[in-house]
Coordinates of C-alpha atoms in Angstrom, one line a residue:
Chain S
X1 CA 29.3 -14.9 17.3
X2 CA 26.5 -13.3 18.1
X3 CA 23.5 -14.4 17.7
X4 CA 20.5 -14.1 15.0
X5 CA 17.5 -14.4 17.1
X6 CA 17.4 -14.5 21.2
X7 CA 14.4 -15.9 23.2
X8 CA 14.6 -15.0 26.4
X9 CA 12.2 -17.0 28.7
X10 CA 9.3 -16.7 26.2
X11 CA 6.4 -17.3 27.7
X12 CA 2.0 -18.1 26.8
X13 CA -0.7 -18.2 28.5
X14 CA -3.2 -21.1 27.7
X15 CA -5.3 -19.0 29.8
X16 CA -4.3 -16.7 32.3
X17 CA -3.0 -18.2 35.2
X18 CA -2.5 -21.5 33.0
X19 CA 0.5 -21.9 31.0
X20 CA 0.9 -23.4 27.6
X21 CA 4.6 -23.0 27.7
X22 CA 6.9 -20.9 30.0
X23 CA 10.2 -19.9 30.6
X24 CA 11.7 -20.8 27.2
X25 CA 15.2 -19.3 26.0
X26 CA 16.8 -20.3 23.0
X27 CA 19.0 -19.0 20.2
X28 CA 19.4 -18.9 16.6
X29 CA 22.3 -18.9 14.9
X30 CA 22.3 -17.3 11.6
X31 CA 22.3 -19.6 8.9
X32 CA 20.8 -22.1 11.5
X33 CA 18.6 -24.8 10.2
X34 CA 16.4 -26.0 13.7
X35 CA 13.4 -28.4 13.4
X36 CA 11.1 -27.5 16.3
X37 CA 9.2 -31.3 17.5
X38 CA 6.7 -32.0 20.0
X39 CA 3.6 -33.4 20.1
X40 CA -0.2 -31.5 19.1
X41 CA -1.1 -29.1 21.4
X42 CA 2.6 -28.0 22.5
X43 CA 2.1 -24.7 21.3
X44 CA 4.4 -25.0 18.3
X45 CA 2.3 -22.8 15.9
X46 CA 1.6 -20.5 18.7
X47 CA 5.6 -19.6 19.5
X48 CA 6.1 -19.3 15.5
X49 CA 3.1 -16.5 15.9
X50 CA 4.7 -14.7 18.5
X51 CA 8.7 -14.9 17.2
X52 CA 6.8 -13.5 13.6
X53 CA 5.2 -11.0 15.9
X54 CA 1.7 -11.8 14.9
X55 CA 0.4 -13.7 18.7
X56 CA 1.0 -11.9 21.7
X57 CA 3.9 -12.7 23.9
X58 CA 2.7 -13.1 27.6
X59 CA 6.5 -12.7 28.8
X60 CA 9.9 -13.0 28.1
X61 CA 11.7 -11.1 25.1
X62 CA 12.8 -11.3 21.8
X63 CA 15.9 -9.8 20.4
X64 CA 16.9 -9.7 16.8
X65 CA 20.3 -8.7 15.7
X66 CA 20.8 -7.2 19.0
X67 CA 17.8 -5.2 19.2
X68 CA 14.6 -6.3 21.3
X69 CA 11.3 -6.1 19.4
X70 CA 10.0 -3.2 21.0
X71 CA 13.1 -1.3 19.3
X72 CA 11.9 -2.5 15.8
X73 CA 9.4 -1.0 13.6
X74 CA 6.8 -4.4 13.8
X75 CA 7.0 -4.4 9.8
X76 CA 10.3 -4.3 9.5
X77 CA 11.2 -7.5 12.0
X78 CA 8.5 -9.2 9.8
X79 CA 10.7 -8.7 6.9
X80 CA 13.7 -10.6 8.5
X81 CA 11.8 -12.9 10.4
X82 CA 9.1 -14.3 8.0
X83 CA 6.3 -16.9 8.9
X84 CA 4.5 -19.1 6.4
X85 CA 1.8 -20.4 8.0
X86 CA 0.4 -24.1 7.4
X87 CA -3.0 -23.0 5.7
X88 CA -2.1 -21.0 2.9
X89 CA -3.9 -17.6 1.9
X90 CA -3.7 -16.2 -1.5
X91 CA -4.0 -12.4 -1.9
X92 CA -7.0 -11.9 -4.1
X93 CA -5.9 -11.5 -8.0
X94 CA -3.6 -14.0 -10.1
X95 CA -0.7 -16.2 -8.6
X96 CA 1.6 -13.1 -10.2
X97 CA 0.2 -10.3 -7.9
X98 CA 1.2 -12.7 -5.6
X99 CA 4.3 -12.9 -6.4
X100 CA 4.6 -9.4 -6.8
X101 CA 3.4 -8.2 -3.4
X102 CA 6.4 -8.6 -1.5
X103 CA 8.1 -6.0 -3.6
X104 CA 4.9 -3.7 -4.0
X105 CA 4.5 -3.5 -0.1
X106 CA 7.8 -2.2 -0.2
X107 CA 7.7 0.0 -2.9
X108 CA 10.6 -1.8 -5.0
X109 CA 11.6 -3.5 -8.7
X110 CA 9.5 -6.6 -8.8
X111 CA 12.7 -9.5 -9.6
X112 CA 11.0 -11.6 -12.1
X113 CA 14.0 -13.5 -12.8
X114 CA 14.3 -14.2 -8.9
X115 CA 10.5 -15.3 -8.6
X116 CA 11.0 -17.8 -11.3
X117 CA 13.9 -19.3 -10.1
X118 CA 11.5 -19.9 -6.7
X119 CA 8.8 -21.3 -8.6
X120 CA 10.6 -23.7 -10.1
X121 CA 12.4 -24.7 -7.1
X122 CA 8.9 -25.3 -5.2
X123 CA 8.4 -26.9 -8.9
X124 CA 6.0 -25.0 -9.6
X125 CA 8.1 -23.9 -12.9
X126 CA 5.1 -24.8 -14.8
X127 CA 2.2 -22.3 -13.3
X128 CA 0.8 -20.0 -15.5
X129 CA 0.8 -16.9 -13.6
X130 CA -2.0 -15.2 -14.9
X131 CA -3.9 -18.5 -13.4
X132 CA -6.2 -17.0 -10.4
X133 CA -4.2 -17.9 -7.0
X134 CA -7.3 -19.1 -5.4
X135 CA -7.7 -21.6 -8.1
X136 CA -5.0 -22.9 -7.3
X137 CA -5.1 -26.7 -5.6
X138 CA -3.9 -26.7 -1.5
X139 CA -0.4 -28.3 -2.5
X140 CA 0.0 -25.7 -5.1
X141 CA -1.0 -22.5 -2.9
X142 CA 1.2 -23.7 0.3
X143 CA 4.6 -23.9 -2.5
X144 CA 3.6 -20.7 -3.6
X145 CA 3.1 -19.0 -0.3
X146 CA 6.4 -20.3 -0.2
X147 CA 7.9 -18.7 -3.0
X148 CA 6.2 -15.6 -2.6
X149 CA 7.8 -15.5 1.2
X150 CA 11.5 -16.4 -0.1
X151 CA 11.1 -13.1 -2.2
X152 CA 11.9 -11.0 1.1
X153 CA 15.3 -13.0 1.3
X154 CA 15.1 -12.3 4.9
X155 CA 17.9 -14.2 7.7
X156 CA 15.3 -16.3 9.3
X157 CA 12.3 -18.3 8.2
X158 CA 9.5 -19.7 10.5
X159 CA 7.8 -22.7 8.5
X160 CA 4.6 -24.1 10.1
X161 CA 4.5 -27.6 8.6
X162 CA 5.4 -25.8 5.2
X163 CA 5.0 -29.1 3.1
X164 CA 2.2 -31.3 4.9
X165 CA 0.1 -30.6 1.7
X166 CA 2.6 -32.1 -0.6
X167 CA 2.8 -35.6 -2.1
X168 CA 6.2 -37.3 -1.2
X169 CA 7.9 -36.1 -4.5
X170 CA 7.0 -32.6 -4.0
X171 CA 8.1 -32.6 -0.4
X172 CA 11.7 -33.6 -1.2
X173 CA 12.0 -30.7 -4.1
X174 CA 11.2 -28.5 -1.6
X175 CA 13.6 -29.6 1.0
X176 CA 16.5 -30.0 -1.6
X177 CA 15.4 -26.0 -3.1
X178 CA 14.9 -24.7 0.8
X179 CA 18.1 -26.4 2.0
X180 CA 20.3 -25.2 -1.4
X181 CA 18.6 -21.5 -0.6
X182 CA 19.9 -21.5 2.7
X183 CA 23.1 -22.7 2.1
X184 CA 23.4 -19.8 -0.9
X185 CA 21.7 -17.0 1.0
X186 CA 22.7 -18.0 4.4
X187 CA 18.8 -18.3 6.1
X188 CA 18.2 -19.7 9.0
X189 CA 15.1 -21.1 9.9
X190 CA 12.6 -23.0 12.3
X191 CA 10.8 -25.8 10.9
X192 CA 7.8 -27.2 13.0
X193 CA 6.9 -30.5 10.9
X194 CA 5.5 -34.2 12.2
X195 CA 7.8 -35.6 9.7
X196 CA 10.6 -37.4 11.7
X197 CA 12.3 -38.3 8.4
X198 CA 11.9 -34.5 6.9
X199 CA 13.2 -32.9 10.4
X200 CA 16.5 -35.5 10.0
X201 CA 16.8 -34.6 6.8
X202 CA 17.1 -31.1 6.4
X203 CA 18.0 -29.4 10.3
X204 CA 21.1 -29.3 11.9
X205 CA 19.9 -28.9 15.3
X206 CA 16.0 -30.1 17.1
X207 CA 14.1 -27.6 19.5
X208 CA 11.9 -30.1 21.4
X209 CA 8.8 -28.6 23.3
X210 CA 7.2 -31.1 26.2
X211 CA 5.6 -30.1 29.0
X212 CA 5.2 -26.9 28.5
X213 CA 8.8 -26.0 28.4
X214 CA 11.5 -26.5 25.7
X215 CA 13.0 -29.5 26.7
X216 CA 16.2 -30.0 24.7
X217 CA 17.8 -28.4 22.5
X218 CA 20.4 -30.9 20.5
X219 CA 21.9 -31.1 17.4
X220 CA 19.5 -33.3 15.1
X221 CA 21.9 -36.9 14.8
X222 CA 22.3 -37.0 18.6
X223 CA 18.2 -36.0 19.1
X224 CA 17.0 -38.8 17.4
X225 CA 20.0 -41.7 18.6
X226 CA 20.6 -40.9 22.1
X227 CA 17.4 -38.8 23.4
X228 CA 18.5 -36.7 26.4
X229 CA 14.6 -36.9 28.2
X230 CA 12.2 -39.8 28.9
X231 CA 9.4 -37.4 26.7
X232 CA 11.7 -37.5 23.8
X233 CA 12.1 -40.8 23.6
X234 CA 8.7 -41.9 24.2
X235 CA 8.1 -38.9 21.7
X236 CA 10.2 -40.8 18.8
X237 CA 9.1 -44.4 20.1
X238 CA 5.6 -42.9 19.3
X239 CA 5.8 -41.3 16.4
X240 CA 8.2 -44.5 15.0
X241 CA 5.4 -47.4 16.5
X242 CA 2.8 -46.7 13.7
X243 CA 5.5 -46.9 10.8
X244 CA 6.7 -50.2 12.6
X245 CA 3.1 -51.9 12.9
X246 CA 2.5 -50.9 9.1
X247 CA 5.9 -52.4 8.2
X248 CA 4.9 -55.5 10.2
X249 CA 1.1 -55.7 8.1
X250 CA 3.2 -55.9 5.0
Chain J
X1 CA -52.5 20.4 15.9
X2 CA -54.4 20.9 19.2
X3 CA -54.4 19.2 22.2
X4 CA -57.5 16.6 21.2
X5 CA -55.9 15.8 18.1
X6 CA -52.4 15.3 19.9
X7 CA -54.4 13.2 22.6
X8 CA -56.2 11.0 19.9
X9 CA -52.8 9.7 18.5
X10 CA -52.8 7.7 21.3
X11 CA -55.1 5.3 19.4
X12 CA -51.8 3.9 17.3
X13 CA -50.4 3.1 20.9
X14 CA -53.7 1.1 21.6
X15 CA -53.5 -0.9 18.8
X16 CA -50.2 -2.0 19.2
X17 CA -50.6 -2.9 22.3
X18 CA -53.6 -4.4 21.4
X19 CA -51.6 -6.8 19.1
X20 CA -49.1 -7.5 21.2
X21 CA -51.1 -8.6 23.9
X22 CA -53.6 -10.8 21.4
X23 CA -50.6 -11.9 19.8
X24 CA -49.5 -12.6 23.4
X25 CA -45.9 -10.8 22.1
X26 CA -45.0 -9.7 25.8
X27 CA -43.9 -5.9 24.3
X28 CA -46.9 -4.4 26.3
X29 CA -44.4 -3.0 28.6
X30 CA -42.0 -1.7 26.0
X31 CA -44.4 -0.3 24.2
X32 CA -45.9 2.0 27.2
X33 CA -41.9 2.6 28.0
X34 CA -40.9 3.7 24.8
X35 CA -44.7 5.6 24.1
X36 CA -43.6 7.8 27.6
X37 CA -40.4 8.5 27.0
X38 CA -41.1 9.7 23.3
X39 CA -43.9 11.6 24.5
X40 CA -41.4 13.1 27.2
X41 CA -38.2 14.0 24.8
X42 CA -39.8 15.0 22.4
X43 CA -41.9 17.3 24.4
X44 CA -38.8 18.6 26.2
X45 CA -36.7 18.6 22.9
X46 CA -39.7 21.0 21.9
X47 CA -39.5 23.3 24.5
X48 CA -36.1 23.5 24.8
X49 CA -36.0 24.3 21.2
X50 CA -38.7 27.2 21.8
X51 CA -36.6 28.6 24.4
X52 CA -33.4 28.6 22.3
X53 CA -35.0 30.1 19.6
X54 CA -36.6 32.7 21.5
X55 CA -32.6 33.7 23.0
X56 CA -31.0 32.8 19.9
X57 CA -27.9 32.9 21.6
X58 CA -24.8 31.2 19.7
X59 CA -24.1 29.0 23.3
X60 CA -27.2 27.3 23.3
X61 CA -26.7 26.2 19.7
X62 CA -23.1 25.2 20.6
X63 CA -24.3 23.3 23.7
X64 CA -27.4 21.2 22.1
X65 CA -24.6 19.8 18.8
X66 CA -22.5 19.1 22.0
X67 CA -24.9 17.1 23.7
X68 CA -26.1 15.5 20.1
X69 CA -22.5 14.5 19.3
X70 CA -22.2 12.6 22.4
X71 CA -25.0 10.8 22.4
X72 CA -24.3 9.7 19.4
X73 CA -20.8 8.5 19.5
X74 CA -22.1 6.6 22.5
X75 CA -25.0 5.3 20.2
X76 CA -22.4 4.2 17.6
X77 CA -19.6 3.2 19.9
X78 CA -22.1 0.5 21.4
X79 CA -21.5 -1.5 18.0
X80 CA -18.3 -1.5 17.9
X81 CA -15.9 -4.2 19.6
X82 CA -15.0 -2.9 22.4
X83 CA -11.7 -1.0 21.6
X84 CA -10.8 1.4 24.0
X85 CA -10.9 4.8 22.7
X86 CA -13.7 3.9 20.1
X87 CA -16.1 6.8 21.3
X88 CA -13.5 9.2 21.2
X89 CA -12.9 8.7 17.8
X90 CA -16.6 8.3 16.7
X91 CA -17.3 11.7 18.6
X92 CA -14.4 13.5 16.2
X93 CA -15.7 12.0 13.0
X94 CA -19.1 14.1 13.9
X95 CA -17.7 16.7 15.4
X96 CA -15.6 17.4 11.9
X97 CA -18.2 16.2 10.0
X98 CA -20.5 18.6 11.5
X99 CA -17.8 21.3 11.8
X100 CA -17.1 21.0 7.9
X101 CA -20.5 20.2 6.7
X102 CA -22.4 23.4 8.7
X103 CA -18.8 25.7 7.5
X104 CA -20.1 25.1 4.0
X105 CA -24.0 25.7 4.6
X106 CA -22.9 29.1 6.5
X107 CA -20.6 30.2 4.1
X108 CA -22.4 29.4 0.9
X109 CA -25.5 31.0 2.9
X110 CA -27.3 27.8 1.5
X111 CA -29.2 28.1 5.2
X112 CA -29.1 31.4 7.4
X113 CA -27.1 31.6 10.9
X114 CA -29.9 31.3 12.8
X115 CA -30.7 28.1 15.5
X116 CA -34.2 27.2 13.6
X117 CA -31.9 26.3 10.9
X118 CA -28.9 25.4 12.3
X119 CA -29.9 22.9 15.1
X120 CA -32.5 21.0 12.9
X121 CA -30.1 20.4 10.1
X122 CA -27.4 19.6 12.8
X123 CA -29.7 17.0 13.8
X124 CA -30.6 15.2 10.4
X125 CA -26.5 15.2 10.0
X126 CA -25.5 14.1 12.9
X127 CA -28.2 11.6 13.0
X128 CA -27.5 10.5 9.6
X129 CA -24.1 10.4 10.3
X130 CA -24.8 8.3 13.8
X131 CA -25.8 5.8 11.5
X132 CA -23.3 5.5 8.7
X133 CA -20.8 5.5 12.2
X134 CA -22.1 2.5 13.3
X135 CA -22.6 0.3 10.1
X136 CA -19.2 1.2 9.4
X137 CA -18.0 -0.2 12.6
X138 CA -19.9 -3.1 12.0
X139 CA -19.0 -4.2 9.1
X140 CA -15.2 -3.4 10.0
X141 CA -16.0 -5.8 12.6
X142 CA -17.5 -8.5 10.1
X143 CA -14.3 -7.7 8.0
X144 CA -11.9 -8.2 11.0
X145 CA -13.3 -11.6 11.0
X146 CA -13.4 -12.7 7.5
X147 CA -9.9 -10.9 6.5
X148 CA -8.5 -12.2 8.9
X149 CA -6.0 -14.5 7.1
X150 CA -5.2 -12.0 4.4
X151 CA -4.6 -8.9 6.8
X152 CA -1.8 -11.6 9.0
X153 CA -0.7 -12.6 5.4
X154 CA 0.1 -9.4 4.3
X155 CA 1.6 -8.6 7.7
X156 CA 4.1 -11.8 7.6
X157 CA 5.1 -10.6 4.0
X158 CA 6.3 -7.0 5.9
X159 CA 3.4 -4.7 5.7
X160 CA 2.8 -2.3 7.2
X161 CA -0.6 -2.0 9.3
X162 CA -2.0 0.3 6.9
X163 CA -1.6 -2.0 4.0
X164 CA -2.6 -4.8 5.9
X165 CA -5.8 -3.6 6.2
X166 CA -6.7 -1.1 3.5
X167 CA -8.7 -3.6 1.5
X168 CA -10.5 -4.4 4.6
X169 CA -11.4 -0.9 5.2
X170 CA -12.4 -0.4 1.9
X171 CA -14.8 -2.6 1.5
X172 CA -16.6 -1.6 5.0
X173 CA -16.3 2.3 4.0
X174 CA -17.9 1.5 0.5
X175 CA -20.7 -1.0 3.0
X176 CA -21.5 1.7 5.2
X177 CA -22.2 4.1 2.5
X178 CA -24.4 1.6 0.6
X179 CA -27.8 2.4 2.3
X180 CA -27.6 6.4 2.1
X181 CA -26.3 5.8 -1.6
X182 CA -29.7 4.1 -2.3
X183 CA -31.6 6.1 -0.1
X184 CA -31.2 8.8 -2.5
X185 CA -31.8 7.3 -5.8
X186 CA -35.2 6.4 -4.2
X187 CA -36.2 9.4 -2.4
X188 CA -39.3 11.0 -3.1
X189 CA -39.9 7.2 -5.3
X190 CA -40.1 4.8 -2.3
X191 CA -40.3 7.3 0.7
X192 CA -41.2 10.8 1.0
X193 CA -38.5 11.8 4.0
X194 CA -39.7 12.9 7.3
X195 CA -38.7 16.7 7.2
X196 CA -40.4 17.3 3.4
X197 CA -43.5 15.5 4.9
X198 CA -43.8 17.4 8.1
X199 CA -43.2 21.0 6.5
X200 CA -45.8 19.9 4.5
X201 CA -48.5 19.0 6.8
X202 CA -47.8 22.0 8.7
X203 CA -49.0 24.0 5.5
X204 CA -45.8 25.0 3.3
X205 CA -46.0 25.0 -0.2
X206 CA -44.7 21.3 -1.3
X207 CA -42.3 22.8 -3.8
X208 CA -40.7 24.8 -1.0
X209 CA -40.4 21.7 1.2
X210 CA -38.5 20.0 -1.2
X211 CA -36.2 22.6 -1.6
X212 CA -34.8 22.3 1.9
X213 CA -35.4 18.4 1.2
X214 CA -33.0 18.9 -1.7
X215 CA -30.4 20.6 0.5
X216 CA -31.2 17.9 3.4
X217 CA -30.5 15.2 1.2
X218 CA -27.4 16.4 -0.2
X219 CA -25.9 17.5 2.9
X220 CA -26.4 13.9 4.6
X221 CA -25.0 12.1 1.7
X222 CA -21.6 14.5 2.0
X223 CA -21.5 14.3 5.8
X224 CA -21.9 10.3 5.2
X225 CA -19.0 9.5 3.1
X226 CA -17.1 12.6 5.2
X227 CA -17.8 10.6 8.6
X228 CA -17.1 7.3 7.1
X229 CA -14.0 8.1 5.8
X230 CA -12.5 9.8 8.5
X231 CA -14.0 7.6 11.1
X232 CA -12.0 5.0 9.2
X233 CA -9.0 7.1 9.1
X234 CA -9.4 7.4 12.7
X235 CA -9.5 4.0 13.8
X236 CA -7.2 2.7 11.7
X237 CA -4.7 1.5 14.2
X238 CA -7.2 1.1 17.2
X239 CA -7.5 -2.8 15.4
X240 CA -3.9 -3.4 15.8
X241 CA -1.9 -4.1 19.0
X242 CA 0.9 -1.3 20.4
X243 CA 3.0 -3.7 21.6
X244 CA 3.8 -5.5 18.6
X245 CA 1.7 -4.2 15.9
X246 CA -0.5 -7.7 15.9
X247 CA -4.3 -8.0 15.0
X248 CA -6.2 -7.7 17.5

C-alpha cells in the first residue's frame, strides 16, 4: 500500500554547517498511530514544523499521497497534514469563532453538530461558547485547539505534546476520543509526548530520534521490551529511574 | 530675504552648537555636517528648480519625481526587515500614488500643468507618503512579531497566506495612517504647516495660502491611505517563504 506521508532524508540545520538532525526517512501509513520519543533538544517540535510546512526543511523531501510538497498548494497540505502545537493560541473573539474558523477559511457550512461532538470528546461538553477563548484556562485552550483542528478531518495529525496541560483525567478522555476518532475516520498521526505510559497506550508504532538521526523505528510493544539501541534503553531506563525512586520514597 | 539676513540665520547654528558643546553632547560635528549639507541641497534644489522652471520642459519634471521616488523608497526600505525586493515595491506604491494622486489634480485642474506646481506638490506627497511607507513597514514588522502565533495558527488550520495575515496587516495599515489622520484634525490648531507658513512670509494673502494649504492637506491624506494600502497589497507575500509558504 502506498504510503500516506514519505520523509525522505529530512534534514535541519542547528546552524549551518551543524546538524540538529539529518538524513531521516520514514513513512506513515495511513491510519498510522506513531509516537515520536527522544529526549529535549532532539528537534522533535522542529521536524513536526517542517512535516506541517511551517519550519524550513534544510534537505531531504516530503511527499504526501504521492506528490512532493513543492507540487501542493502550501494551504492545501496544511489541511491534510495538521499540527497542533504545545502552546495553544486562540484566534481573538469567543471559543465559537474558534470553532468556526476552520470552515470559514474555507468558505464552507460550519458542522455544529460535528464541533460538539469534539468538544465533548476533549470534555469540554460543558463550555459555553460565547465564553471569550482567551479566557479560557491553559488546559482548556490546548483541548480546544484540539477540537477546533479535528474539524479539518484531515489523514494525518502532528500533535506536539497535545495533552501536557491536562490533569490525568483529562489526558485519558483525550486519548480514548483521539484514538476512537482515528479508528472511525481513519487518521493517522505523530504524537511527540514525554509520557512513556501515554505513547504505550495509544501508538502502534515509536519513531525514536537520538543523536541526531532517527534511530529506530519499531512497533511500540517491542520499543519499550526489547530496545534495538543502547540510547533507547538508556532513554527508557531514564525516563523509568525517577518513577522508580518516587515509588521507593513511598 | 537678502544675503545678510540669509547669513544671520547662522546664529540658530551657533547656539546649538553652543549647547551641545556646554552640554558637552559631542553633536558639534553633526550639527556643522548636517548645517552644510542643508545649506548645499537646498541651495542646489533651488537652482535646479529655477532652471526647470525657466525650460518648463515636461522631462525635467519627469526626471526630478524620478529621482524623489527613489530616494525615498530607499529612505523607507531602510526600515524594513530586510526582505529582498522591499524597495521595489516601496518605489511602486509612490510611483502609483503619485501617478493617481497628480492624474486627479491635473484633470480636475485643482493645480495648473506647470512645474512650479507640479514638482512642489509632488514633493509634499511623496514626502508624506515616504513617511506613511515606512511606519507602515514598521509596524508590519512589530506585527510580524507579536502575530506571530496567530498568523502560524491560522496557517496550520489551512489558510491561506492572505488570511493568515490580514489582521496583521490591518492593524499596521490603520497604524501607519494614525499620525496623518491626527495631523489634520489639528492643523492650523497645533501647527501652522510649513508651505501655508512660507507663502505667507513671502507676502501672499493668508487666506490664499490656505487655499493651497487646503488642497495640500487633502491631497497628502488621499496619497497616505493610497500608499499604505497598496504598499500593503504589495508586500503581502514578500513575509512568507516561496518554498513552502512558511513565515518568514
Amino acid at each position: 500500500m502506498a504510503p500516506l506521508l514519505t520523509l525522505d532524508k529530512v534534514s535541519k540545520y542547528r546552524k549551518n554547517p551543524e546538524w540538529l538532525f539529518e538524513g531521516i526517512t520514514a513513512q506513515v501509513q495511513a491510519g498510522e498511530r506513531i509516537a515520536l520519543l527522544g529526549t529535549s533538544g532532539q528537534g522533535k517540535s522542529t521536524l513536526l514544523r517542517i512535516v506541517s510546512l511551517l519550519g524550513k526543511l534544510d534537505a531531504g523531501a516530503l511527499v504526501l499521497q504521492g506528490r512532493t510538497s513543492s507540487e501542493w498548494k502550501p494551504e492545501e497540505w496544511r489541511r491534510s497534514v495538521c499540527y497542533v502545537a504545545q502552546t495553544p493560541i486562540m484566534l481573538t473573539g469567543t471559543v465559537e469563532r474558534n470553532l468556526r474558523a476552520v470552515s470559514e477559511l474555507q468558505g464552507k457550512p460550519f458542522d455544529e453538530a460535528l464541533a460538539r461532538r469534539c468538544m465533548e470528546g476533549v470534555g469540554l461538553g460543558h463550555i459555553d461558547w460565547s465564553k471569550e477563548a482567551e479566557s479560557l484556562s491553559g488546559g482548556e485552550k490546548q483541548r480546544t485547539a484540539l477540537a477546533r483542528t479535528l474539524l479539518l478531518r484531515s489523514p494525518l495529525l502532528l500533535l506536539d505534546e497535545t495533552t501536557s496541560s491536562l490533569d490525568p483525567k483529562s489526558k485519558r478522555q483525550v486519548e480514548q476520543f483521539l484514538s476512537a476518532w482515528c479508528s472511525e475516520e481513519g487518521t493517522a498521526f505523530i504524537w511527540v509526548t514525554h509520557d512513556l505510559e501515554q505513547a504505550r497506550q495509544v501508538s502502534g508504532r515509536v519513531w525514536f530520534m537520538a543523536e541526531g538521526r532517527l534511530l529506530e523505528q519499531s512497533a511500540t510493544e517491542a520499543f519499550f521490551t526489547n530496545p534495538g539501541s543502547e540510547q533507547a534503553r538508556s532513554f527508557l531506563d531514564n525516563q523509568h529511574a525517577p518513577e522508580q525512586e518516587d515509588a521507593g520514597h513511598e | 530675504m537678502n544675503n545678510i539676513a540669509l547669513a544671520c540665520t547662522l546664529v540658530f547654528v551657533a547656539i546649538t552648537t553652543f549647547i551641545s558643546m556646554k552640554q558637552k553632547l559631542g553633536l558639534e560635528k553633526e550639527i556643522i555636517t548636517g548645517t552644510i549639507r542643508s545649506a548645499v541641497q537646498l541651495l542646489f534644489i533651488g537652482f535646479l528648480l529655477h532652471f526647470i522652471f525657466e525650460t518648463n520642459h515636461p522631462i525635467f519634471i519627469v526626471l526630478i519625481i524620478i529621482s524623489m521616488i527613489t530616494v525615498a523608497s530607499w529612505n523607507a526600505g531602510s526600515r524594513a526587515m530586510p526582505v529582498k525586493g522591499i524597495r521595489l515595491r516601496i518605489a511602486l506604491a509612490l510611483a502609483g500614488t503619485e501617478a493617481v494622486t497628480l492624474a486627479l489634480l491635473l484633470s480636475l485642474r485643482i493645480i495648473e500643468a506647470e512645474p512650479r506646481y507640479i514638482i512642489p506638490v509632488s514633493g509634499m506627497i511623496i514626502g508624506s507618503s515616504m513617511i506613511v511607507c515606512g511606519l507602515y513597514l514598521n509596524h508590519m514588522k512589530r506585527e510580524l512579531e507579536a502575530s506571530r502565533g496567530e498568523i502560524e495558527t491560522l496557517l496550520a488550520l489551512g489558510a491561506t497566506t492572505k488570511q493568515a495575515i490580514r489582521q496583521a496587516v490591518r492593524r499596521a495599515v490603520r497604524s501607519s495612517l494614525i499620525p496623518t489622520l491626527d495631523g489634520m484634525k489639528t492643523v492650523g490648531l497645533v501647527q501652522l504647516p510649513g508651505m501655508m507658513t512660507g507663502m505667507i512670509v513671502a507676502g501672499a494673502d493668508p487666506i490664499e495660502a490656505v487655499r493651497y494649504q487646503i488642497l495640500i492637506v487633502f491631497a497628502m491624506s488621499a496619497s497616505s491611505s493610497l500608499t499604505s494600502i497598496v504598499l500593503s497589497m504589495l508586500t503581502m507575500r514578500l513575509w512568507f517563504a516561496k518554498d513552502n509558504g512558511r513565515l518568514l
